[in-house]
CSV table of C-alpha atoms in Angstrom, one decimal:
chain,number,residue,atom,x,y,z
A,206,MET,CA,-122.6,-64.7,55.5
A,207,LYS,CA,-120.6,-67.9,55.3
A,208,ARG,CA,-118.6,-66.4,52.5
A,209,GLU,CA,-117.8,-63.3,54.6
A,210,ILE,CA,-116.6,-65.4,57.5
A,211,ASN,CA,-114.3,-67.4,55.2
A,212,PHE,CA,-112.9,-64.1,53.8
A,213,LEU,CA,-112.3,-62.8,57.4
A,214,ILE,CA,-110.5,-66.0,58.4
A,215,LEU,CA,-108.3,-65.7,55.3
A,216,VAL,CA,-107.3,-62.1,56.1
A,217,ILE,CA,-106.4,-63.2,59.7
A,218,LEU,CA,-104.3,-66.1,58.4
A,219,ILE,CA,-102.4,-63.8,56.0
A,220,ALA,CA,-101.8,-61.2,58.8
A,221,VAL,CA,-100.6,-63.9,61.2
A,222,SER,CA,-98.2,-65.3,58.5
A,223,SER,CA,-96.8,-61.9,57.7
A,224,THR,CA,-96.2,-61.1,61.3
A,225,ALA,CA,-94.5,-64.4,61.8
A,226,ALA,CA,-92.3,-63.8,58.8
A,227,VAL,CA,-91.3,-60.4,60.0
A,228,ASN,CA,-90.6,-61.6,63.5
A,229,GLY,CA,-88.6,-64.5,61.9
A,230,ASP,CA,-86.5,-62.0,60.0
A,231,ILE,CA,-85.9,-59.9,63.0
A,232,THR,CA,-84.9,-62.9,65.0
A,233,ARG,CA,-82.5,-64.0,62.3
A,234,ASP,CA,-81.0,-60.6,62.1
A,235,ASN,CA,-80.6,-60.5,65.9
A,236,GLN,CA,-79.0,-63.9,65.9
A,237,SER,CA,-76.6,-62.8,63.1
A,238,ASP,CA,-75.6,-59.9,65.2
A,239,LEU,CA,-75.1,-62.1,68.2
A,240,LYS,CA,-73.0,-64.5,66.2
A,241,GLY,CA,-70.9,-61.6,64.9
A,242,ASP,CA,-71.0,-60.5,61.3
A,243,ILE,CA,-68.5,-57.6,61.3
A,244,VAL,CA,-65.8,-58.0,58.7
A,245,LEU,CA,-62.8,-55.8,59.1
A,246,THR,CA,-61.2,-54.6,55.9
A,247,VAL,CA,-57.4,-54.0,55.8
A,248,VAL,CA,-55.3,-52.9,52.9
A,249,THR,CA,-51.8,-54.3,53.3
A,250,ARG,CA,-48.4,-55.1,51.7
A,251,HIS,CA,-47.8,-57.9,54.2
A,252,ASP,CA,-47.8,-61.3,52.8
A,253,VAL,CA,-50.4,-64.0,53.6
A,254,THR,CA,-48.1,-65.7,56.1
A,255,ILE,CA,-48.3,-62.5,58.3
A,256,THR,CA,-51.9,-61.7,57.7
A,257,ASN,CA,-53.1,-65.3,58.4
A,258,GLU,CA,-51.2,-65.4,61.7
A,259,PHE,CA,-52.5,-62.0,62.9
A,260,LYS,CA,-56.0,-62.8,61.9
A,261,GLU,CA,-56.1,-66.0,63.8
A,262,LYS,CA,-54.6,-64.4,67.0
A,263,PHE,CA,-56.8,-61.3,66.8
A,264,LEU,CA,-60.1,-63.1,66.2
A,265,ALA,CA,-59.5,-65.3,69.2
A,266,THR,CA,-59.3,-62.3,71.5
A,267,GLU,CA,-62.1,-61.4,73.9
A,268,GLU,CA,-62.3,-57.9,72.4
A,269,ALA,CA,-62.8,-59.1,68.9
A,270,GLN,CA,-65.5,-61.6,70.0
A,271,ASN,CA,-67.3,-59.0,72.1
A,272,LEU,CA,-67.4,-56.6,69.1
A,273,GLY,CA,-68.8,-59.3,66.9
A,274,ILE,CA,-65.8,-59.3,64.5
A,275,SER,CA,-66.1,-62.5,62.5
A,276,ASP,CA,-63.4,-62.1,59.8
A,277,ILE,CA,-60.7,-59.8,58.4
A,278,ASP,CA,-60.6,-59.1,54.7
A,279,PHE,CA,-57.0,-58.4,53.8
A,280,LYS,CA,-56.6,-56.7,50.5
A,281,SER,CA,-53.1,-57.2,49.3
A,282,VAL,CA,-52.1,-54.4,46.9
A,283,SER,CA,-48.6,-53.7,45.7
A,284,THR,CA,-48.9,-50.3,44.0
A,285,ASP,CA,-49.4,-46.8,45.4
A,286,ASP,CA,-52.3,-46.2,43.0
A,287,GLY,CA,-54.0,-49.3,44.1
A,288,TRP,CA,-53.7,-48.2,47.8
A,289,ARG,CA,-55.0,-44.7,47.0
A,290,SER,CA,-57.9,-46.1,45.0
A,291,LEU,CA,-59.0,-48.4,47.8
A,292,LEU,CA,-58.5,-45.9,50.6
A,293,LYS,CA,-60.2,-43.0,48.8
A,294,ASP,CA,-63.3,-45.0,47.7
A,295,ALA,CA,-65.9,-44.7,50.4
A,296,SER,CA,-67.8,-47.7,48.9
A,297,LYS,CA,-64.8,-49.9,49.7
A,298,GLY,CA,-64.9,-49.2,53.4
A,299,VAL,CA,-61.3,-49.9,54.1
A,300,ASP,CA,-60.8,-49.7,57.9
A,301,VAL,CA,-57.1,-50.0,58.3
A,302,ALA,CA,-53.9,-49.6,56.3
A,303,TRP,CA,-51.0,-51.8,57.5
A,304,GLY,CA,-47.5,-52.5,56.3
A,305,GLY,CA,-45.5,-51.1,53.4
A,306,GLY,CA,-43.1,-48.6,55.0
A,307,PRO,CA,-43.3,-44.9,56.0
A,308,ALA,CA,-42.7,-43.6,52.4
A,309,LEU,CA,-45.9,-45.3,51.2
A,310,PHE,CA,-47.9,-44.0,54.2
A,311,SER,CA,-46.5,-40.5,53.8
A,312,THR,CA,-47.7,-40.7,50.2
A,313,MET,CA,-51.2,-41.8,51.3
A,314,ALA,CA,-51.2,-39.0,53.8
A,315,ASN,CA,-50.5,-36.5,51.1
A,316,TYR,CA,-53.5,-37.9,49.2
A,317,LYS,CA,-55.7,-37.5,52.3
A,318,ALA,CA,-56.3,-41.2,52.2
A,319,LEU,CA,-55.7,-41.7,56.0
A,320,LYS,CA,-57.8,-40.7,58.9
A,321,PRO,CA,-56.1,-38.7,61.7
A,322,ILE,CA,-56.1,-40.6,65.0
A,323,ASP,CA,-58.1,-38.1,67.2
A,324,ASP,CA,-60.2,-40.5,69.3
A,325,PRO,CA,-58.9,-39.8,72.9
A,326,ASP,CA,-58.9,-43.4,73.9
A,327,LEU,CA,-56.8,-44.7,71.0
A,328,LEU,CA,-54.7,-41.6,70.9
A,329,ASN,CA,-53.7,-41.9,74.6
A,330,TYR,CA,-53.1,-45.6,74.2
A,331,LEU,CA,-50.7,-45.2,71.3
A,332,ASN,CA,-48.9,-42.2,72.9
A,333,GLU,CA,-48.4,-44.2,76.1
A,334,THR,CA,-47.4,-47.5,74.4
A,335,VAL,CA,-45.5,-46.7,71.2
A,336,PRO,CA,-42.1,-44.9,71.7
A,337,ASP,CA,-41.7,-41.7,69.8
A,338,ARG,CA,-38.3,-42.8,68.4
A,339,ILE,CA,-36.1,-45.9,68.3
A,340,ALA,CA,-32.4,-45.6,67.5
A,341,GLY,CA,-33.1,-42.1,66.2
A,342,ALA,CA,-35.9,-43.1,63.8
A,343,ALA,CA,-39.4,-41.8,64.1
A,344,MET,CA,-42.1,-44.3,65.2
A,345,LYS,CA,-45.0,-41.8,65.1
A,346,TRP,CA,-45.9,-39.4,62.3
A,347,TRP,CA,-48.1,-36.2,62.5
A,348,ASP,CA,-49.6,-34.0,59.9
A,349,GLU,CA,-49.1,-30.2,59.6
A,350,ASP,CA,-51.9,-29.6,62.2
A,351,ASN,CA,-50.1,-31.9,64.7
A,352,ASN,CA,-52.7,-34.7,64.3
A,353,LEU,CA,-51.3,-38.2,64.7
A,354,LEU,CA,-51.6,-40.0,61.3
A,355,PHE,CA,-49.8,-43.3,61.7
A,356,VAL,CA,-47.5,-45.3,64.1
A,357,ALA,CA,-44.9,-48.0,63.6
A,358,SER,CA,-46.1,-51.6,64.3
A,359,ALA,CA,-42.7,-53.2,63.7
A,360,ILE,CA,-39.1,-52.1,63.0
A,361,SER,CA,-36.6,-53.2,60.4
A,362,SER,CA,-33.0,-52.7,59.4
A,363,PHE,CA,-31.8,-52.9,55.8
A,364,GLY,CA,-28.7,-54.7,54.6
A,365,PHE,CA,-27.7,-57.7,52.6
A,366,THR,CA,-27.6,-61.5,53.1
A,367,VAL,CA,-24.5,-63.4,52.0
A,368,ASN,CA,-24.1,-67.0,51.0
A,369,HIS,CA,-20.7,-68.0,52.4
A,370,GLN,CA,-20.5,-71.1,50.2
A,371,PHE,CA,-20.9,-69.0,47.0
A,372,LEU,CA,-18.4,-66.4,48.2
A,373,SER,CA,-15.9,-69.2,49.0
A,374,ASP,CA,-16.4,-71.0,45.7
A,375,LYS,CA,-15.8,-67.7,43.7
A,376,GLY,CA,-13.0,-66.5,45.9
A,377,LEU,CA,-14.9,-63.4,47.0
A,378,PRO,CA,-14.5,-61.7,50.4
A,379,VAL,CA,-17.3,-61.3,52.8
A,380,PRO,CA,-18.6,-57.7,52.3
A,381,HIS,CA,-19.5,-55.3,55.1
A,382,THR,CA,-20.2,-52.1,53.1
A,383,TRP,CA,-22.1,-51.0,50.1
A,384,GLU,CA,-18.9,-49.8,48.3
A,385,GLU,CA,-17.5,-53.3,48.3
A,386,LEU,CA,-20.5,-54.6,46.3
A,387,ALA,CA,-19.8,-51.9,43.7
A,388,SER,CA,-16.1,-52.9,43.3
A,389,PRO,CA,-14.7,-54.7,40.2
A,390,GLU,CA,-13.9,-57.6,42.5
A,391,PHE,CA,-17.6,-58.5,42.5
A,392,TYR,CA,-17.8,-58.8,38.8
A,393,VAL,CA,-17.3,-62.6,38.4
A,394,SER,CA,-17.9,-63.3,34.7
A,395,PRO,CA,-20.5,-62.6,32.0
A,396,ASP,CA,-22.5,-65.6,33.0
A,397,VAL,CA,-22.2,-65.3,36.8
A,398,ARG,CA,-23.9,-62.6,38.8
A,399,ALA,CA,-22.5,-62.2,42.3
A,400,ILE,CA,-25.4,-60.1,43.6
A,401,SER,CA,-29.2,-60.0,43.5
A,402,MET,CA,-31.0,-56.7,43.5
A,403,GLY,CA,-34.8,-56.1,43.4
A,404,ASP,CA,-36.3,-53.8,40.7
A,405,PRO,CA,-37.7,-50.8,42.7
A,406,PRO,CA,-41.2,-50.7,41.1
A,407,GLU,CA,-41.7,-54.3,42.5
A,408,THR,CA,-40.2,-53.9,46.0
A,409,THR,CA,-40.4,-51.2,48.7
A,410,SER,CA,-37.7,-52.8,50.9
A,411,ASN,CA,-35.1,-52.7,48.1
A,412,THR,CA,-36.2,-49.2,47.1
A,413,ARG,CA,-35.5,-48.1,50.7
A,414,ILE,CA,-32.0,-49.7,50.4
A,415,TYR,CA,-31.3,-47.6,47.3
A,416,GLN,CA,-32.6,-44.5,49.1
A,417,ILE,CA,-30.3,-45.2,52.1
A,418,ILE,CA,-27.3,-45.4,49.7
A,419,LEU,CA,-28.3,-42.1,48.0
A,420,GLN,CA,-28.6,-40.3,51.3
A,421,ALA,CA,-25.5,-41.9,52.9
A,422,PHE,CA,-23.1,-41.0,50.0
A,423,GLY,CA,-24.9,-38.1,48.3
A,424,TRP,CA,-26.7,-38.0,45.0
A,425,GLU,CA,-23.8,-38.4,42.5
A,426,LYS,CA,-21.7,-40.9,44.4
A,427,GLY,CA,-24.8,-42.8,45.6
A,428,TRP,CA,-25.9,-43.4,42.0
A,429,ALA,CA,-22.4,-44.4,41.1
A,430,ILE,CA,-22.4,-47.1,43.8
A,431,ILE,CA,-25.9,-48.3,42.8
A,432,THR,CA,-25.1,-48.4,39.1
A,433,LYS,CA,-21.9,-50.5,39.6
A,434,MET,CA,-23.7,-52.7,42.1
A,435,GLY,CA,-26.3,-53.2,39.4
A,436,ALA,CA,-23.5,-54.1,36.9
A,437,ASN,CA,-22.3,-56.8,39.3
A,438,ALA,CA,-25.8,-58.1,39.9
A,439,GLY,CA,-28.9,-59.8,38.5
A,440,ILE,CA,-32.0,-57.7,38.7
A,441,TYR,CA,-35.0,-59.6,40.2
A,442,PRO,CA,-38.8,-58.7,40.0
A,443,GLY,CA,-39.3,-58.5,43.8
A,444,SER,CA,-37.8,-58.9,47.2
A,445,VAL,CA,-38.9,-62.6,47.5
A,446,ASP,CA,-37.1,-63.6,44.3
A,447,THR,CA,-34.1,-61.4,45.3
A,448,ARG,CA,-33.9,-63.3,48.6
A,449,ALA,CA,-34.4,-66.7,47.0
A,450,ALA,CA,-31.4,-66.2,44.8
A,451,VAL,CA,-29.0,-66.1,47.7
A,452,ILE,CA,-30.7,-69.0,49.5
A,453,ASN,CA,-30.4,-71.3,46.6
A,454,GLY,CA,-26.8,-70.2,45.9
A,455,GLU,CA,-27.5,-68.5,42.6
A,456,VAL,CA,-25.7,-65.4,43.9
A,457,GLY,CA,-23.4,-64.6,46.8
A,458,VAL,CA,-25.1,-61.5,48.1
A,459,ALA,CA,-28.8,-60.3,48.1
A,460,MET,CA,-30.3,-57.0,49.1
A,461,THR,CA,-32.6,-57.9,52.1
A,462,ILE,CA,-34.6,-56.3,54.8
A,463,ASP,CA,-33.6,-57.9,58.1
A,464,PHE,CA,-36.4,-60.4,58.5
A,465,TYR,CA,-35.8,-61.8,55.0
A,466,GLY,CA,-32.2,-62.3,56.2
A,467,VAL,CA,-33.4,-64.2,59.2
A,468,ILE,CA,-35.6,-66.4,57.0
A,469,ALA,CA,-32.6,-67.0,54.6
A,470,MET,CA,-30.4,-68.1,57.5
A,471,ARG,CA,-33.0,-70.6,58.7
A,472,GLU,CA,-33.5,-72.0,55.2
A,473,ASN,CA,-29.8,-72.2,54.4
A,474,PRO,CA,-27.2,-72.3,57.2
A,475,ASN,CA,-24.6,-71.0,54.7
A,476,CYS,CA,-26.4,-67.6,54.7
A,477,GLU,CA,-25.8,-64.7,57.1
A,478,TYR,CA,-27.6,-61.4,57.4
A,479,ILE,CA,-25.2,-58.4,57.6
A,480,ILE,CA,-26.0,-54.8,58.5
A,481,PRO,CA,-23.5,-52.5,56.7
A,482,GLU,CA,-21.3,-50.8,59.2
A,483,GLY,CA,-22.8,-47.4,59.9
A,484,GLN,CA,-24.6,-47.4,56.6
A,485,SER,CA,-28.1,-48.5,57.5
A,486,ILE,CA,-31.2,-47.2,59.3
A,487,VAL,CA,-33.9,-48.4,61.5
A,488,ASN,CA,-37.3,-48.1,59.8
A,489,GLY,CA,-40.8,-48.2,61.4
A,490,ASP,CA,-43.4,-50.1,59.4
A,491,PRO,CA,-46.7,-48.3,60.0
A,492,ILE,CA,-50.3,-49.0,60.7
A,493,ALA,CA,-53.1,-46.4,60.3
A,494,LEU,CA,-56.9,-45.8,60.0
A,495,GLY,CA,-58.3,-45.6,56.5
A,496,ALA,CA,-59.9,-42.2,55.6
A,497,ASN,CA,-63.2,-44.0,55.0
A,498,VAL,CA,-63.1,-46.3,58.0
A,499,ASP,CA,-66.3,-48.3,58.0
A,500,ASP,CA,-66.3,-49.8,61.5
A,501,TYR,CA,-64.3,-47.5,63.8
A,502,GLU,CA,-64.5,-49.7,66.9
A,503,ALA,CA,-63.4,-52.8,65.1
A,504,ALA,CA,-60.5,-50.9,63.5
A,505,LYS,CA,-59.5,-49.4,66.8
A,506,ALA,CA,-59.5,-52.9,68.5
A,507,PHE,CA,-57.3,-54.3,65.8
A,508,ILE,CA,-54.7,-51.4,66.0
A,509,LYS,CA,-54.7,-51.8,69.8
A,510,PHE,CA,-54.1,-55.5,69.5
A,511,VAL,CA,-51.2,-55.0,67.0
A,512,GLU,CA,-49.7,-52.5,69.4
A,513,SER,CA,-50.0,-54.7,72.5
A,514,PRO,CA,-47.2,-56.9,73.9
A,515,GLU,CA,-49.2,-60.0,72.9
A,516,GLY,CA,-49.9,-58.7,69.4
A,517,GLN,CA,-46.3,-57.6,69.0
A,518,ALA,CA,-45.2,-61.1,70.1
A,519,VAL,CA,-46.9,-62.6,67.0
A,520,TRP,CA,-44.0,-61.3,65.0
A,521,PHE,CA,-41.8,-64.0,66.7
A,522,THR,CA,-43.7,-66.7,64.8
A,523,GLU,CA,-41.3,-68.7,62.7
A,524,GLY,CA,-41.7,-67.5,59.1
A,525,LEU,CA,-42.6,-63.9,60.2
A,526,ASP,CA,-39.4,-63.1,62.1
A,527,ARG,CA,-40.0,-59.4,62.5
A,528,LEU,CA,-38.7,-57.1,65.2
A,529,PRO,CA,-41.3,-55.5,67.4
A,530,VAL,CA,-41.7,-51.8,68.1
A,531,LEU,CA,-42.4,-52.7,71.8
A,532,GLU,CA,-39.4,-54.2,73.7
A,533,SER,CA,-42.0,-55.6,76.2
A,534,ALA,CA,-43.0,-58.2,73.6
A,535,PHE,CA,-39.7,-60.0,74.4
A,536,HIS,CA,-40.9,-60.5,78.0
A,537,THR,CA,-44.0,-62.5,76.8
A,538,ASP,CA,-44.1,-66.3,76.6
A,539,ALA,CA,-43.5,-66.1,72.9
A,540,GLY,CA,-40.6,-63.7,73.5
A,541,GLN,CA,-38.9,-66.3,75.7
A,542,THR,CA,-38.8,-69.0,73.0
A,543,GLU,CA,-35.6,-69.8,71.1
A,544,ASN,CA,-36.8,-67.8,68.1
A,545,GLY,CA,-37.9,-64.9,70.3
A,546,GLN,CA,-34.5,-64.7,71.9
A,547,ALA,CA,-32.7,-65.0,68.5
A,548,LEU,CA,-34.7,-62.0,67.4
A,549,TYR,CA,-34.0,-60.2,70.6
A,550,ALA,CA,-30.3,-60.5,69.8
A,551,LEU,CA,-30.9,-59.0,66.3
A,552,TYR,CA,-33.0,-56.3,67.9
A,553,ASN,CA,-30.2,-55.2,70.2
A,554,GLU,CA,-27.6,-55.5,67.3
A,555,THR,CA,-29.9,-53.2,65.2
A,556,LEU,CA,-30.2,-50.6,67.9
A,557,ASP,CA,-26.4,-50.7,68.5
A,558,ASN,CA,-25.5,-50.2,64.9
A,559,GLU,CA,-25.0,-46.5,64.4
A,560,GLY,CA,-26.6,-45.7,61.1
A,561,ILE,CA,-27.1,-42.6,59.0
A,562,VAL,CA,-29.4,-39.7,59.7
A,563,PHE,CA,-32.2,-40.4,57.2
A,564,ASP,CA,-34.4,-37.7,55.8
A,565,GLU,CA,-37.9,-39.2,55.4
A,566,GLU,CA,-39.3,-36.1,53.7
A,567,LEU,CA,-36.5,-36.2,51.1
A,568,ALA,CA,-37.2,-39.9,50.5
A,569,VAL,CA,-40.9,-39.1,49.8
A,570,SER,CA,-40.2,-36.0,47.8
A,571,ASN,CA,-38.4,-37.8,44.9
A,572,LEU,CA,-39.7,-41.4,45.5
A,573,ASP,CA,-41.2,-42.0,42.0
A,574,THR,CA,-38.5,-40.4,40.0
A,575,THR,CA,-35.9,-42.4,42.0
A,576,ILE,CA,-37.8,-45.6,41.4
A,577,TYR,CA,-38.1,-45.2,37.7
A,578,TYR,CA,-34.7,-43.7,37.0
A,579,PHE,CA,-33.3,-46.9,38.5
A,580,HIS,CA,-35.7,-49.0,36.4
A,581,GLU,CA,-34.9,-47.3,33.1
A,582,THR,CA,-31.1,-46.9,33.5
A,583,ILE,CA,-30.3,-50.2,35.2
A,584,THR,CA,-33.1,-52.7,34.8
A,585,ALA,CA,-34.2,-51.8,31.2
A,586,ASN,CA,-30.6,-51.5,30.0
A,587,HIS,CA,-29.2,-54.3,32.2
A,588,ASP,CA,-27.5,-56.4,29.4
A,589,LEU,CA,-25.8,-53.3,28.0
A,590,LEU,CA,-24.7,-52.1,31.5
A,591,ARG,CA,-23.2,-55.5,32.3
A,592,GLU,CA,-21.4,-55.7,28.9
A,593,ALA,CA,-19.9,-52.2,29.4
A,594,TRP,CA,-18.8,-52.8,33.0
A,595,GLY,CA,-17.6,-56.3,32.2
A,596,SER,CA,-15.5,-55.0,29.3
A,597,MET,CA,-13.9,-52.4,31.6
A,598,VAL,CA,-13.2,-54.8,34.4
A,599,LEU,CA,-11.7,-57.5,32.2
A,600,ARG,CA,-9.5,-55.0,30.3
A,601,LEU,CA,-8.3,-53.7,33.7
A,602,LYS,CA,-7.6,-57.2,35.0
A,603,ASP,CA,-5.7,-58.1,31.8
A,604,GLY,CA,-3.6,-54.9,32.1
A,605,ASN,CA,-5.0,-53.6,28.8
A,606,ILE,CA,-6.2,-50.3,30.4
A,607,THR,CA,-4.7,-48.4,33.3
A,608,GLN,CA,-6.4,-47.7,36.6
A,609,GLU,CA,-6.6,-44.1,35.5
A,610,LYS,CA,-8.4,-45.0,32.3
A,611,PHE,CA,-10.7,-47.3,34.2
A,612,GLU,CA,-11.7,-44.5,36.6
A,613,GLU,CA,-12.3,-42.3,33.6
A,614,LEU,CA,-14.7,-44.9,32.0
A,615,SER,CA,-16.3,-45.5,35.4
A,616,ALA,CA,-17.2,-41.8,35.6
A,617,GLN,CA,-18.8,-42.0,32.2
A,618,LEU,CA,-20.6,-45.2,33.1
A,619,THR,CA,-22.1,-43.7,36.3
A,620,GLU,CA,-23.0,-40.2,35.0
A,621,VAL,CA,-26.4,-39.3,36.4
A,622,GLY,CA,-29.1,-38.1,34.0
A,623,MET,CA,-30.9,-35.8,36.4
A,624,THR,CA,-29.9,-33.7,39.4
A,625,LEU,CA,-31.2,-34.1,42.9
A,626,ASN,CA,-33.2,-30.9,42.6
A,627,GLU,CA,-34.7,-32.1,39.3
A,628,SER,CA,-35.7,-35.4,40.8
A,629,ILE,CA,-37.7,-33.4,43.5
A,630,GLU,CA,-39.1,-30.8,41.1
A,631,TRP,CA,-40.4,-33.5,38.6
A,632,ASN,CA,-41.8,-36.0,41.1
A,633,ASP,CA,-45.3,-34.6,41.5
A,634,GLU,CA,-45.8,-34.2,37.8
A,635,PHE,CA,-44.3,-37.6,37.2
A,636,GLN,CA,-46.9,-39.1,39.6
A,637,THR,CA,-49.9,-37.2,38.1
A,638,ASP,CA,-49.2,-36.8,34.4
A,639,PRO,CA,-48.7,-40.1,32.5
A,640,ASN,CA,-47.4,-38.3,29.4
A,641,PHE,CA,-44.7,-36.5,31.4
A,642,ALA,CA,-43.8,-39.7,33.1
A,643,SER,CA,-43.6,-41.6,29.8
A,644,ALA,CA,-41.4,-38.9,28.3
A,645,LYS,CA,-39.0,-38.9,31.2
A,646,ARG,CA,-38.7,-42.7,31.3
A,647,SER,CA,-37.9,-42.8,27.6
A,648,GLU,CA,-35.3,-40.0,28.1
A,649,TRP,CA,-33.6,-41.8,30.9
A,650,LYS,CA,-33.6,-45.1,29.0
A,651,ASN,CA,-32.0,-43.6,25.9
A,652,PHE,CA,-29.5,-41.6,28.0
A,653,ALA,CA,-28.3,-44.9,29.7
A,654,LYS,CA,-28.3,-46.8,26.4
A,655,GLN,CA,-26.1,-44.2,24.7
A,656,LYS,CA,-23.5,-44.0,27.4
A,657,TYR,CA,-23.2,-47.8,27.8
A,658,ASN,CA,-22.9,-48.2,24.0
A,659,ALA,CA,-20.2,-45.5,23.9
A,660,ILE,CA,-18.1,-47.4,26.4
A,661,ILE,CA,-18.6,-50.7,24.6
A,662,ASP,CA,-17.5,-49.0,21.4
A,663,GLU,CA,-14.4,-47.4,23.0
A,664,ILE,CA,-13.4,-50.7,24.7
A,665,GLY,CA,-13.8,-52.5,21.5
A,666,ARG,CA,-11.0,-50.4,19.9
A,667,ILE,CA,-8.6,-51.3,22.7
A,668,PRO,CA,-6.6,-54.5,22.1
A,669,GLY,CA,-7.5,-57.4,24.4
A,670,GLU,CA,-9.6,-60.6,24.5
A,671,ASP,CA,-13.3,-59.8,24.7
A,672,ASN,CA,-15.2,-62.2,27.0
A,673,THR,CA,-17.9,-59.8,28.2
A,674,THR,CA,-20.9,-61.3,26.5
A,675,GLU,CA,-22.6,-64.6,27.2
A,676,THR,CA,-21.7,-67.4,24.9
A,677,PRO,CA,-24.0,-67.3,21.9
A,678,THR,CA,-26.0,-70.3,20.9
A,679,LYS,CA,-24.3,-70.1,17.4
A,680,THR,CA,-20.9,-68.7,16.4
A,681,PRO,CA,-20.8,-66.2,13.6
A,682,VAL,CA,-19.2,-68.9,11.3
A,683,SER,CA,-22.0,-71.4,12.0
A,684,THR,CA,-24.6,-68.7,11.5
A,685,LEU,CA,-23.0,-67.9,8.1
A,686,PHE,CA,-23.1,-71.6,7.1
A,687,SER,CA,-26.8,-71.7,8.2
A,688,ILE,CA,-27.6,-68.8,6.0
A,689,ILE,CA,-25.8,-70.3,3.0
A,690,GLY,CA,-27.5,-73.6,3.5
A,691,PHE,CA,-30.9,-72.0,3.8
A,692,ALA,CA,-30.3,-70.0,0.6
A,693,THR,CA,-29.2,-73.2,-1.3
A,694,LEU,CA,-32.4,-75.0,-0.1
A,695,VAL,CA,-34.5,-72.1,-1.5
A,696,ILE,CA,-32.8,-72.3,-4.9
A,697,VAL,CA,-33.2,-76.0,-5.1
A,698,LEU,CA,-36.9,-75.8,-4.2
A,699,ARG,CA,-37.5,-73.1,-6.9
A,700,ARG,CA,-35.8,-75.2,-9.6
A,701,LYS,CA,-38.0,-78.2,-8.6
A,702,ARG,CA,-41.1,-76.0,-9.0
A,703,ARG,CA,-40.0,-75.0,-12.5
């Protein structure tokens, strides 16, 4: 009997312990919920300066705290494939896509990687808050079924930043148009590059600049301007490096989106951001829901914050320096600061500058072929391009070729290896078939190499001093003596072995 009582007591103790453990788990779970354990996931091309500032400001809001949002996981991805992979993978639970330009978002929409904004509350808020257009540019984008897909969260213009000290030192004029940057005047010397340009696969903002030029001047003339600009330039791996080159005086002109120009002016008073006269556009930088949004209410709250006057005013933080999509942001406390008012002046200048009519559908339809045609014909063959162009410019300046001959060679230099229609027709296959893309890239690279070499050969037959290549580390004579010396050493060593 005593043994049975002891067994019963043991069973009761186990039951009580189990119940306590379960209740403890439930209590801990509830406490976790109360503390807030929702982590919002955002794929972005914004840099950490921007994401940190917005995270701090958003998490401090009453709405974020009420929803239990404890953190934001910003996934910084630079490639289209990376975005598509994250947004299409339901296991990743990406809630929001933010920053990178309308071409990127249109591409994601084509991949069905974005969720249409159909919630009445969010839809009505965005329709009432965000303007449909600013300076003629769309700030909202719909799909074929008239569903709202994404809206602009900031606006930008595109131009170039000049370093006045560099221009003065080199005797160069202050440019105000793209054509000036393509002129022989901006070829300084084989060792000096007057311009910095970003390689399109590495920078969406510089890619948009090249698209603006192509649409402003037409396919053939646009590529002629871009190619000659490239011949006057150094090619840099991204927009940050492109901007840094003008700040530190390495070049006199850099391709920049407006807020990079503002940053450059702050870091170096010799710098000035210039919007090319009638040759730019206003661009809306979007925000959207991910197709596999994991926490809809949290995502909605973040989008609402970004599109509120207070959220828009975060752009006025020094180091961010973006233009808001809502003019009401300038009437907040942050908008009344010195930096806010400086950006308000740029905002009004941007809206007053009559730019081109930009076809966003066209920009998306040949985006990849445009990016990699530039890369293969300008970046991959950059030394040859500079040598060919430099030879032409120096012969022209020395009077060894006529202006007519120079124009003839320029036409040869800037001949385009694909038509506009081909760039559109090939784009989808270029995106989806690696073998096709590789073949085209190789074709474009060889095409450019052949035409540049042909010009170099022809110029070489024209009398005149050739100063178009960088000074070699050894002259041909010194190289010859080195070879003779090496051969003599080998003979001596062999004789010693015998």
